[in-house]
Structures are given as C-alpha cells and as structure tokens.
Amino acid sequence: MDVFKHISVVLGDITTMDVDAIVNAAAPALLGGGGVDGAIHRAAGPGLLQECRKFGGCNHGEARITAGYNLKARHVIHTPGPIYRGGQFGESQILKNSYRNSMLLAKEHGFKSIAFPAISAGVYGYPKPEACQIAITTVVDFMKAQQFFIDVVFVLFDQENYQLYVDYLASLKAIPVQ
Ligand code: AR6
C-alpha cells in the first residue's frame, strides 16, 4: 500500500472541507480563540462551544472529538498543540502527540477522511519547516504502523506553508519505498 496516495495538500480554508473530521488547533480550555480555532467555531455555530464545555479542557497534545454542527465536516477533533518556547521543552513530542492522538480518534471512529491545519505554526510560534516535517512524518508513520489508510488532507492557509508541505512531501516520495 502506497501511503502517499492517501495524502494531499491544499491551499485554503479548513472550515470548507467535506471530510469525516477536521482538526482544530485549539487552546487547552477548548472554548474557542483566534486563528483556525476562531474560524472553526464561527463556521460551526454555537452548538460546538456548548459541546466543548463538557470536556472541562484538554492538555497540550491530547485530543477530543465533537460533532461538526453547521460545518460540512461531520466531526471536529480538537487538539491543543505545544506552545513553542525554543524547542527544549518537549515541544516536538507534544506536537507529535497532537497528530497521533487525532489519528487515533479517527481510527477508533472508522473515519475515511481527515483534514489537518498546521497545528502550532501560528500563534503558538512553532517554526513552520519543523512543524511541517513533524505533521507529515507522524501521520505517515501512524498509517504504516497501524495499517490504517485514511485520506489525509493538509490544509494550509498561507502560500509559504503550502509550499513547505508540497516540497517536503515530494522529498519523501523521492525516497524509494522498500
Ligand atoms: N484554515 C486553515 N488554516 C488556518 C485557518 C483556516 N481557516 N486560519 C488560520 N489557519 P493558529 P496555533 C492557519 O494560530 O498556532 C488560537 O487562538 C494559520 O495560518 O490558528 O496552534 C487557539 O485558540 C496557521 O498556519 O493555531 C490557541 O490559543 C495555522 O492555522 C492558539 O491560537 C495554525 O495557527 C493555537 O495556536
């Protein structure tokens, strides 16, 4: 199975995606915020916030699932990524956990498609190239290890990030599959 057949990269707005789940780069309170989090809550409507309140928050790197409300996406997976503080505070492991735990929820629910934003690469300050590499390798490794092949769309909001994802994916595909 060629895992790369299941991965695509899009320049656009994640709130428009017609997938089983979109992932929200949330804050630990899970009560909305700016960036992609604000956009998802605005597009989903007030029911999303109401459902999020029941969790009483979520640690960095963990993930929670809700319905999608007014979104085309059937579900939202909320995960607070790490706040980047220079890279010596376990940020890379926390970012991996965010992707891994989101994929685990998708697997548990039998989803066939999922869309990710660039978690932590905005307000939380994670350097974009490193965040991109962690995003793609964590998802690829998860699919291979679990033999769980789901359509994964990385939805990037800015041209710079989009190009990073396109280039990194191309570099991985150039490595022959054993
Ligand atoms: N679709 C796709 N990507 C988007 C969208 C969109 N509609 N809007 C922004 N992005 P950020 P973080 C990109 O700051 O760094 C929030 O206030 C954006 O360009 O949204 O994980 C939360 O409540 C960037 O590349 O998330 C937290 O407090 C990426 O999404 C905090 O920000 C992530 O940027 C989380 O910070």
PDB file of N, CA and C in Angstrom, residues 37-122:
ATOM      1  N   ASP A  37      -8.957  28.161  15.106  1.00  0.00           N
ATOM      2  CA  ASP A  37      -9.924  27.840  16.173  1.00  0.00           C
ATOM      3  C   ASP A  37     -11.138  28.773  16.069  1.00  0.00           C
ATOM      4  N   GLY A  38     -10.881  30.065  15.966  1.00  0.00           N
ATOM      5  CA  GLY A  38     -11.970  31.044  15.839  1.00  0.00           C
ATOM      6  C   GLY A  38     -12.777  30.802  14.577  1.00  0.00           C
ATOM      7  N   ALA A  39     -12.078  30.518  13.484  1.00  0.00           N
ATOM      8  CA  ALA A  39     -12.757  30.293  12.200  1.00  0.00           C
ATOM      9  C   ALA A  39     -13.666  29.065  12.279  1.00  0.00           C
ATOM     10  N   ILE A  40     -13.186  28.005  12.921  1.00  0.00           N
ATOM     11  CA  ILE A  40     -13.981  26.772  13.030  1.00  0.00           C
ATOM     12  C   ILE A  40     -15.217  27.019  13.898  1.00  0.00           C
ATOM     13  N   HIS A  41     -15.043  27.696  15.028  1.00  0.00           N
ATOM     14  CA  HIS A  41     -16.200  27.963  15.900  1.00  0.00           C
ATOM     15  C   HIS A  41     -17.224  28.864  15.205  1.00  0.00           C
ATOM     16  N   ARG A  42     -16.752  29.872  14.464  1.00  0.00           N
ATOM     17  CA  ARG A  42     -17.699  30.754  13.751  1.00  0.00           C
ATOM     18  C   ARG A  42     -18.485  29.968  12.710  1.00  0.00           C
ATOM     19  N   ALA A  43     -17.790  29.110  11.971  1.00  0.00           N
ATOM     20  CA  ALA A  43     -18.455  28.366  10.896  1.00  0.00           C
ATOM     21  C   ALA A  43     -19.366  27.263  11.439  1.00  0.00           C
ATOM     22  N   ALA A  44     -18.997  26.688  12.569  1.00  0.00           N
ATOM     23  CA  ALA A  44     -19.783  25.572  13.130  1.00  0.00           C
ATOM     24  C   ALA A  44     -21.031  26.069  13.851  1.00  0.00           C
ATOM     25  N   GLY A  45     -20.951  27.268  14.447  1.00  0.00           N
ATOM     26  CA  GLY A  45     -22.085  27.789  15.205  1.00  0.00           C
ATOM     27  C   GLY A  45     -21.981  27.452  16.686  1.00  0.00           C
ATOM     28  N   PRO A  46     -22.907  27.990  17.499  1.00  0.00           N
ATOM     29  CA  PRO A  46     -22.792  27.920  18.965  1.00  0.00           C
ATOM     30  C   PRO A  46     -22.872  26.518  19.557  1.00  0.00           C
ATOM     31  N   GLY A  47     -23.446  25.574  18.818  1.00  0.00           N
ATOM     32  CA  GLY A  47     -23.539  24.199  19.334  1.00  0.00           C
ATOM     33  C   GLY A  47     -22.164  23.624  19.621  1.00  0.00           C
ATOM     34  N   LEU A  48     -21.175  24.024  18.852  1.00  0.00           N
ATOM     35  CA  LEU A  48     -19.818  23.482  19.032  1.00  0.00           C
ATOM     36  C   LEU A  48     -19.254  23.887  20.395  1.00  0.00           C
ATOM     37  N   LEU A  49     -19.408  25.161  20.731  1.00  0.00           N
ATOM     38  CA  LEU A  49     -18.898  25.647  22.023  1.00  0.00           C
ATOM     39  C   LEU A  49     -19.614  24.942  23.179  1.00  0.00           C
ATOM     40  N   GLN A  50     -20.907  24.781  23.011  1.00  0.00           N
ATOM     41  CA  GLN A  50     -21.700  24.109  24.049  1.00  0.00           C
ATOM     42  C   GLN A  50     -21.177  22.684  24.292  1.00  0.00           C
ATOM     43  N   GLU A  51     -20.905  21.958  23.212  1.00  0.00           N
ATOM     44  CA  GLU A  51     -20.405  20.584  23.376  1.00  0.00           C
ATOM     45  C   GLU A  51     -18.994  20.587  23.953  1.00  0.00           C
ATOM     46  N   CYS A  52     -18.175  21.565  23.560  1.00  0.00           N
ATOM     47  CA  CYS A  52     -16.794  21.625  24.053  1.00  0.00           C
ATOM     48  C   CYS A  52     -16.740  21.864  25.565  1.00  0.00           C
ATOM     49  N   ARG A  53     -17.711  22.590  26.097  1.00  0.00           N
ATOM     50  CA  ARG A  53     -17.708  22.901  27.533  1.00  0.00           C
ATOM     51  C   ARG A  53     -17.708  21.644  28.395  1.00  0.00           C
ATOM     52  N   LYS A  54     -18.317  20.580  27.884  1.00  0.00           N
ATOM     53  CA  LYS A  54     -18.466  19.359  28.698  1.00  0.00           C
ATOM     54  C   LYS A  54     -17.118  18.706  29.006  1.00  0.00           C
ATOM     55  N   PHE A  55     -16.082  19.016  28.217  1.00  0.00           N
ATOM     56  CA  PHE A  55     -14.785  18.365  28.443  1.00  0.00           C
ATOM     57  C   PHE A  55     -14.040  18.958  29.633  1.00  0.00           C
ATOM     58  N   GLY A  56     -14.319  20.204  29.961  1.00  0.00           N
ATOM     59  CA  GLY A  56     -13.566  20.856  31.026  1.00  0.00           C
ATOM     60  C   GLY A  56     -12.093  21.024  30.665  1.00  0.00           C
ATOM     61  N   GLY A  57     -11.796  21.184  29.386  1.00  0.00           N
ATOM     62  CA  GLY A  57     -10.422  21.428  28.928  1.00  0.00           C
ATOM     63  C   GLY A  57      -9.735  20.169  28.425  1.00  0.00           C
ATOM     64  N   CYS A  58      -8.498  20.364  27.948  1.00  0.00           N
ATOM     65  CA  CYS A  58      -7.746  19.278  27.302  1.00  0.00           C
ATOM     66  C   CYS A  58      -6.269  19.660  27.341  1.00  0.00           C
ATOM     67  N   ASN A  59      -5.406  18.741  27.772  1.00  0.00           N
ATOM     68  CA  ASN A  59      -3.976  19.058  27.844  1.00  0.00           C
ATOM     69  C   ASN A  59      -3.349  19.188  26.455  1.00  0.00           C
ATOM     70  N   HIS A  60      -2.246  19.904  26.384  1.00  0.00           N
ATOM     71  CA  HIS A  60      -1.478  20.010  25.139  1.00  0.00           C
ATOM     72  C   HIS A  60      -1.085  18.600  24.676  1.00  0.00           C
ATOM     73  N   GLY A  61      -1.358  18.324  23.409  1.00  0.00           N
ATOM     74  CA  GLY A  61      -1.002  17.018  22.841  1.00  0.00           C
ATOM     75  C   GLY A  61      -2.112  15.988  22.900  1.00  0.00           C
ATOM     76  N   GLU A  62      -3.137  16.243  23.719  1.00  0.00           N
ATOM     77  CA  GLU A  62      -4.289  15.330  23.757  1.00  0.00           C
ATOM     78  C   GLU A  62      -5.329  15.790  22.730  1.00  0.00           C
ATOM     79  N   ALA A  63      -6.371  14.995  22.544  1.00  0.00           N
ATOM     80  CA  ALA A  63      -7.390  15.337  21.542  1.00  0.00           C
ATOM     81  C   ALA A  63      -8.776  14.927  22.021  1.00  0.00           C
ATOM     82  N   ARG A  64      -9.780  15.687  21.616  1.00  0.00           N
ATOM     83  CA  ARG A  64     -11.187  15.411  21.945  1.00  0.00           C
ATOM     84  C   ARG A  64     -12.019  15.549  20.677  1.00  0.00           C
ATOM     85  N   ILE A  65     -13.100  14.785  20.599  1.00  0.00           N
ATOM     86  CA  ILE A  65     -13.927  14.831  19.390  1.00  0.00           C
ATOM     87  C   ILE A  65     -15.338  15.330  19.688  1.00  0.00           C
ATOM     88  N   THR A  66     -15.859  16.144  18.766  1.00  0.00           N
ATOM     89  CA  THR A  66     -17.242  16.626  18.849  1.00  0.00           C
ATOM     90  C   THR A  66     -17.903  16.448  17.476  1.00  0.00           C
ATOM     91  N   ALA A  67     -19.180  16.762  17.437  1.00  0.00           N
ATOM     92  CA  ALA A  67     -19.891  16.828  16.157  1.00  0.00           C
ATOM     93  C   ALA A  67     -19.405  18.060  15.377  1.00  0.00           C
ATOM     94  N   GLY A  68     -19.836  18.154  14.107  1.00  0.00           N
ATOM     95  CA  GLY A  68     -19.400  19.259  13.254  1.00  0.00           C
ATOM     96  C   GLY A  68     -20.404  20.399  13.146  1.00  0.00           C
ATOM     97  N   TYR A  69     -21.625  20.182  13.650  1.00  0.00           N
ATOM     98  CA  TYR A  69     -22.667  21.229  13.619  1.00  0.00           C
ATOM     99  C   TYR A  69     -22.841  21.795  12.214  1.00  0.00           C
ATOM    100  N   ASN A  70     -22.712  23.111  12.016  1.00  0.00           N
ATOM    101  CA  ASN A  70     -23.000  23.699  10.701  1.00  0.00           C
ATOM    102  C   ASN A  70     -21.890  23.511   9.666  1.00  0.00           C
ATOM    103  N   LEU A  71     -20.818  22.851  10.061  1.00  0.00           N
ATOM    104  CA  LEU A  71     -19.732  22.591   9.108  1.00  0.00           C
ATOM    105  C   LEU A  71     -20.134  21.482   8.146  1.00  0.00           C
ATOM    106  N   LYS A  72     -19.479  21.443   6.985  1.00  0.00           N
ATOM    107  CA  LYS A  72     -19.653  20.288   6.092  1.00  0.00           C
ATOM    108  C   LYS A  72     -19.039  19.045   6.735  1.00  0.00           C
ATOM    109  N   ALA A  73     -17.949  19.251   7.465  1.00  0.00           N
ATOM    110  CA  ALA A  73     -17.280  18.134   8.143  1.00  0.00           C
ATOM    111  C   ALA A  73     -18.214  17.560   9.199  1.00  0.00           C
ATOM    112  N   ARG A  74     -18.244  16.239   9.277  1.00  0.00           N
ATOM    113  CA  ARG A  74     -19.151  15.573  10.232  1.00  0.00           C
ATOM    114  C   ARG A  74     -18.676  15.725  11.689  1.00  0.00           C
ATOM    115  N   HIS A  75     -17.394  15.851  11.880  1.00  0.00           N
ATOM    116  CA  HIS A  75     -16.847  15.951  13.240  1.00  0.00           C
ATOM    117  C   HIS A  75     -15.709  16.970  13.288  1.00  0.00           C
ATOM    118  N   VAL A  76     -15.428  17.425  14.518  1.00  0.00           N
ATOM    119  CA  VAL A  76     -14.235  18.236  14.752  1.00  0.00           C
ATOM    120  C   VAL A  76     -13.403  17.525  15.821  1.00  0.00           C
ATOM    121  N   ILE A  77     -12.121  17.353  15.543  1.00  0.00           N
ATOM    122  CA  ILE A  77     -11.188  16.816  16.535  1.00  0.00           C
ATOM    123  C   ILE A  77     -10.370  17.999  17.040  1.00  0.00           C
ATOM    124  N   HIS A  78     -10.471  18.268  18.329  1.00  0.00           N
ATOM    125  CA  HIS A  78      -9.828  19.438  18.923  1.00  0.00           C
ATOM    126  C   HIS A  78      -8.539  19.003  19.613  1.00  0.00           C
ATOM    127  N   THR A  79      -7.427  19.624  19.262  1.00  0.00           N
ATOM    128  CA  THR A  79      -6.162  19.296  19.937  1.00  0.00           C
ATOM    129  C   THR A  79      -5.320  20.544  20.150  1.00  0.00           C
ATOM    130  N   PRO A  80      -5.002  20.874  21.379  1.00  0.00           N
ATOM    131  CA  PRO A  80      -4.059  21.971  21.609  1.00  0.00           C
ATOM    132  C   PRO A  80      -2.637  21.471  21.352  1.00  0.00           C
ATOM    133  N   GLY A  81      -1.971  22.084  20.395  1.00  0.00           N
ATOM    134  CA  GLY A  81      -0.568  21.756  20.158  1.00  0.00           C
ATOM    135  C   GLY A  81       0.299  22.420  21.219  1.00  0.00           C
ATOM    136  N   PRO A  82       1.619  22.230  21.123  1.00  0.00           N
ATOM    137  CA  PRO A  82       2.524  22.865  22.097  1.00  0.00           C
ATOM    138  C   PRO A  82       2.699  24.359  21.812  1.00  0.00           C
ATOM    139  N   ILE A  83       2.953  25.112  22.865  1.00  0.00           N
ATOM    140  CA  ILE A  83       3.407  26.498  22.703  1.00  0.00           C
ATOM    141  C   ILE A  83       4.922  26.416  22.551  1.00  0.00           C
ATOM    142  N   TYR A  84       5.458  26.959  21.459  1.00  0.00           N
ATOM    143  CA  TYR A  84       6.898  26.825  21.196  1.00  0.00           C
ATOM    144  C   TYR A  84       7.695  27.787  22.071  1.00  0.00           C
ATOM    145  N   ARG A  85       8.651  27.211  22.835  1.00  0.00           N
ATOM    146  CA  ARG A  85       9.480  28.048  23.727  1.00  0.00           C
ATOM    147  C   ARG A  85      10.956  27.828  23.453  1.00  0.00           C
ATOM    148  N   GLY A  86      11.313  27.551  22.209  1.00  0.00           N
ATOM    149  CA  GLY A  86      12.719  27.383  21.845  1.00  0.00           C
ATOM    150  C   GLY A  86      13.094  25.955  21.515  1.00  0.00           C
ATOM    151  N   GLY A  87      12.237  24.995  21.802  1.00  0.00           N
ATOM    152  CA  GLY A  87      12.455  23.619  21.378  1.00  0.00           C
ATOM    153  C   GLY A  87      13.016  22.695  22.443  1.00  0.00           C
ATOM    154  N   GLN A  88      13.331  23.228  23.632  1.00  0.00           N
ATOM    155  CA  GLN A  88      13.935  22.410  24.696  1.00  0.00           C
ATOM    156  C   GLN A  88      12.917  21.961  25.745  1.00  0.00           C
ATOM    157  N   PHE A  89      11.669  22.139  25.459  1.00  0.00           N
ATOM    158  CA  PHE A  89      10.645  21.836  26.464  1.00  0.00           C
ATOM    159  C   PHE A  89       9.667  20.759  25.987  1.00  0.00           C
ATOM    160  N   GLY A  90      10.209  19.835  25.209  1.00  0.00           N
ATOM    161  CA  GLY A  90       9.377  18.705  24.761  1.00  0.00           C
ATOM    162  C   GLY A  90       8.359  19.081  23.700  1.00  0.00           C
ATOM    163  N   GLU A  91       8.577  20.230  23.041  1.00  0.00           N
ATOM    164  CA  GLU A  91       7.576  20.689  22.076  1.00  0.00           C
ATOM    165  C   GLU A  91       7.357  19.699  20.933  1.00  0.00           C
ATOM    166  N   SER A  92       8.454  19.085  20.437  1.00  0.00           N
ATOM    167  CA  SER A  92       8.289  18.202  19.272  1.00  0.00           C
ATOM    168  C   SER A  92       7.460  16.971  19.647  1.00  0.00           C
ATOM    169  N   GLN A  93       7.692  16.433  20.848  1.00  0.00           N
ATOM    170  CA  GLN A  93       6.906  15.263  21.275  1.00  0.00           C
ATOM    171  C   GLN A  93       5.435  15.631  21.450  1.00  0.00           C
ATOM    172  N   ILE A  94       5.185  16.807  21.991  1.00  0.00           N
ATOM    173  CA  ILE A  94       3.788  17.233  22.176  1.00  0.00           C
ATOM    174  C   ILE A  94       3.101  17.419  20.822  1.00  0.00           C
ATOM    175  N   LEU A  95       3.843  17.985  19.862  1.00  0.00           N
ATOM    176  CA  LEU A  95       3.247  18.170  18.531  1.00  0.00           C
ATOM    177  C   LEU A  95       2.949  16.812  17.883  1.00  0.00           C
ATOM    178  N   LYS A  96       3.900  15.871  18.022  1.00  0.00           N
ATOM    179  CA  LYS A  96       3.646  14.501  17.521  1.00  0.00           C
ATOM    180  C   LYS A  96       2.394  13.930  18.166  1.00  0.00           C
ATOM    181  N   ASN A  97       2.276  14.127  19.484  1.00  0.00           N
ATOM    182  CA  ASN A  97       1.113  13.584  20.200  1.00  0.00           C
ATOM    183  C   ASN A  97      -0.190  14.150  19.641  1.00  0.00           C
ATOM    184  N   SER A  98      -0.186  15.440  19.302  1.00  0.00           N
ATOM    185  CA  SER A  98      -1.405  16.049  18.754  1.00  0.00           C
ATOM    186  C   SER A  98      -1.835  15.343  17.464  1.00  0.00           C
ATOM    187  N   TYR A  99      -0.874  15.103  16.575  1.00  0.00           N
ATOM    188  CA  TYR A  99      -1.215  14.421  15.315  1.00  0.00           C
ATOM    189  C   TYR A  99      -1.609  12.972  15.575  1.00  0.00           C
ATOM    190  N   ARG A 100      -0.834  12.297  16.434  1.00  0.00           N
ATOM    191  CA  ARG A 100      -1.078  10.882  16.705  1.00  0.00           C
ATOM    192  C   ARG A 100      -2.427  10.661  17.374  1.00  0.00           C
ATOM    193  N   ASN A 101      -2.722  11.461  18.381  1.00  0.00           N
ATOM    194  CA  ASN A 101      -3.987  11.295  19.099  1.00  0.00           C
ATOM    195  C   ASN A 101      -5.186  11.654  18.216  1.00  0.00           C
ATOM    196  N   SER A 102      -5.007  12.587  17.296  1.00  0.00           N
ATOM    197  CA  SER A 102      -6.079  12.904  16.336  1.00  0.00           C
ATOM    198  C   SER A 102      -6.308  11.712  15.402  1.00  0.00           C
ATOM    199  N   MET A 103      -5.220  11.116  14.934  1.00  0.00           N
ATOM    200  CA  MET A 103      -5.346   9.942  14.051  1.00  0.00           C
ATOM    201  C   MET A 103      -5.959   8.755  14.800  1.00  0.00           C
ATOM    202  N   LEU A 104      -5.607   8.613  16.087  1.00  0.00           N
ATOM    203  CA  LEU A 104      -6.182   7.520  16.885  1.00  0.00           C
ATOM    204  C   LEU A 104      -7.697   7.651  16.979  1.00  0.00           C
ATOM    205  N   LEU A 105      -8.177   8.883  17.221  1.00  0.00           N
ATOM    206  CA  LEU A 105      -9.628   9.103  17.284  1.00  0.00           C
ATOM    207  C   LEU A 105     -10.269   8.782  15.934  1.00  0.00           C
ATOM    208  N   ALA A 106      -9.609   9.193  14.849  1.00  0.00           N
ATOM    209  CA  ALA A 106     -10.137   8.899  13.509  1.00  0.00           C
ATOM    210  C   ALA A 106     -10.226   7.390  13.302  1.00  0.00           C
ATOM    211  N   LYS A 107      -9.219   6.679  13.780  1.00  0.00           N
ATOM    212  CA  LYS A 107      -9.227   5.215  13.637  1.00  0.00           C
ATOM    213  C   LYS A 107     -10.346   4.593  14.477  1.00  0.00           C
ATOM    214  N   GLU A 108     -10.454   5.037  15.721  1.00  0.00           N
ATOM    215  CA  GLU A 108     -11.490   4.498  16.617  1.00  0.00           C
ATOM    216  C   GLU A 108     -12.898   4.702  16.046  1.00  0.00           C
ATOM    217  N   HIS A 109     -13.090   5.806  15.321  1.00  0.00           N
ATOM    218  CA  HIS A 109     -14.411   6.113  14.757  1.00  0.00           C
ATOM    219  C   HIS A 109     -14.574   5.601  13.325  1.00  0.00           C
ATOM    220  N   GLY A 110     -13.569   4.929  12.812  1.00  0.00           N
ATOM    221  CA  GLY A 110     -13.666   4.356  11.464  1.00  0.00           C
ATOM    222  C   GLY A 110     -13.758   5.388  10.361  1.00  0.00           C
ATOM    223  N   PHE A 111     -13.147   6.549  10.568  1.00  0.00           N
ATOM    224  CA  PHE A 111     -13.231   7.607   9.562  1.00  0.00           C
ATOM    225  C   PHE A 111     -12.435   7.242   8.312  1.00  0.00           C
ATOM    226  N   LYS A 112     -12.894   7.812   7.192  1.00  0.00           N
ATOM    227  CA  LYS A 112     -12.215   7.580   5.915  1.00  0.00           C
ATOM    228  C   LYS A 112     -11.479   8.820   5.427  1.00  0.00           C
ATOM    229  N   SER A 113     -11.745   9.974   6.055  1.00  0.00           N
ATOM    230  CA  SER A 113     -11.062  11.206   5.633  1.00  0.00           C
ATOM    231  C   SER A 113     -10.903  12.154   6.810  1.00  0.00           C
ATOM    232  N   ILE A 114      -9.796  12.897   6.780  1.00  0.00           N
ATOM    233  CA  ILE A 114      -9.489  13.841   7.865  1.00  0.00           C
ATOM    234  C   ILE A 114      -8.674  14.994   7.275  1.00  0.00           C
ATOM    235  N   ALA A 115      -8.919  16.197   7.788  1.00  0.00           N
ATOM    236  CA  ALA A 115      -8.144  17.361   7.328  1.00  0.00           C
ATOM    237  C   ALA A 115      -7.454  18.008   8.520  1.00  0.00           C
ATOM    238  N   PHE A 116      -6.171  18.304   8.344  1.00  0.00           N
ATOM    239  CA  PHE A 116      -5.367  18.937   9.406  1.00  0.00           C
ATOM    240  C   PHE A 116      -4.948  20.346   8.997  1.00  0.00           C
ATOM    241  N   PRO A 117      -4.976  21.297   9.929  1.00  0.00           N
ATOM    242  CA  PRO A 117      -4.284  22.567   9.707  1.00  0.00           C
ATOM    243  C   PRO A 117      -2.832  22.408  10.181  1.00  0.00           C
ATOM    244  N   ALA A 118      -2.052  23.480  10.091  1.00  0.00           N
ATOM    245  CA  ALA A 118      -0.666  23.436  10.581  1.00  0.00           C
ATOM    246  C   ALA A 118      -0.686  23.751  12.081  1.00  0.00           C
ATOM    247  N   ILE A 119      -0.912  22.695  12.876  1.00  0.00           N
ATOM    248  CA  ILE A 119      -1.061  22.846  14.327  1.00  0.00           C
ATOM    249  C   ILE A 119       0.190  23.514  14.914  1.00  0.00           C
ATOM    250  N   SER A 120      -0.015  24.501  15.764  1.00  0.00           N
ATOM    251  CA  SER A 120       1.041  25.237  16.492  1.00  0.00           C
ATOM    252  C   SER A 120       1.873  26.183  15.632  1.00  0.00           C
ATOM    253  N   ALA A 121       1.639  26.196  14.320  1.00  0.00           N
ATOM    254  CA  ALA A 121       2.500  27.006  13.434  1.00  0.00           C
ATOM    255  C   ALA A 121       2.018  28.445  13.287  1.00  0.00           C
ATOM    256  N   GLY A 122       1.024  28.853  14.090  1.00  0.00           N
ATOM    257  CA  GLY A 122       0.531  30.228  14.052  1.00  0.00           C
ATOM    258  C   GLY A 122       0.869  30.939  15.348  1.00  0.00           C
TER     259      GLY A 122
END
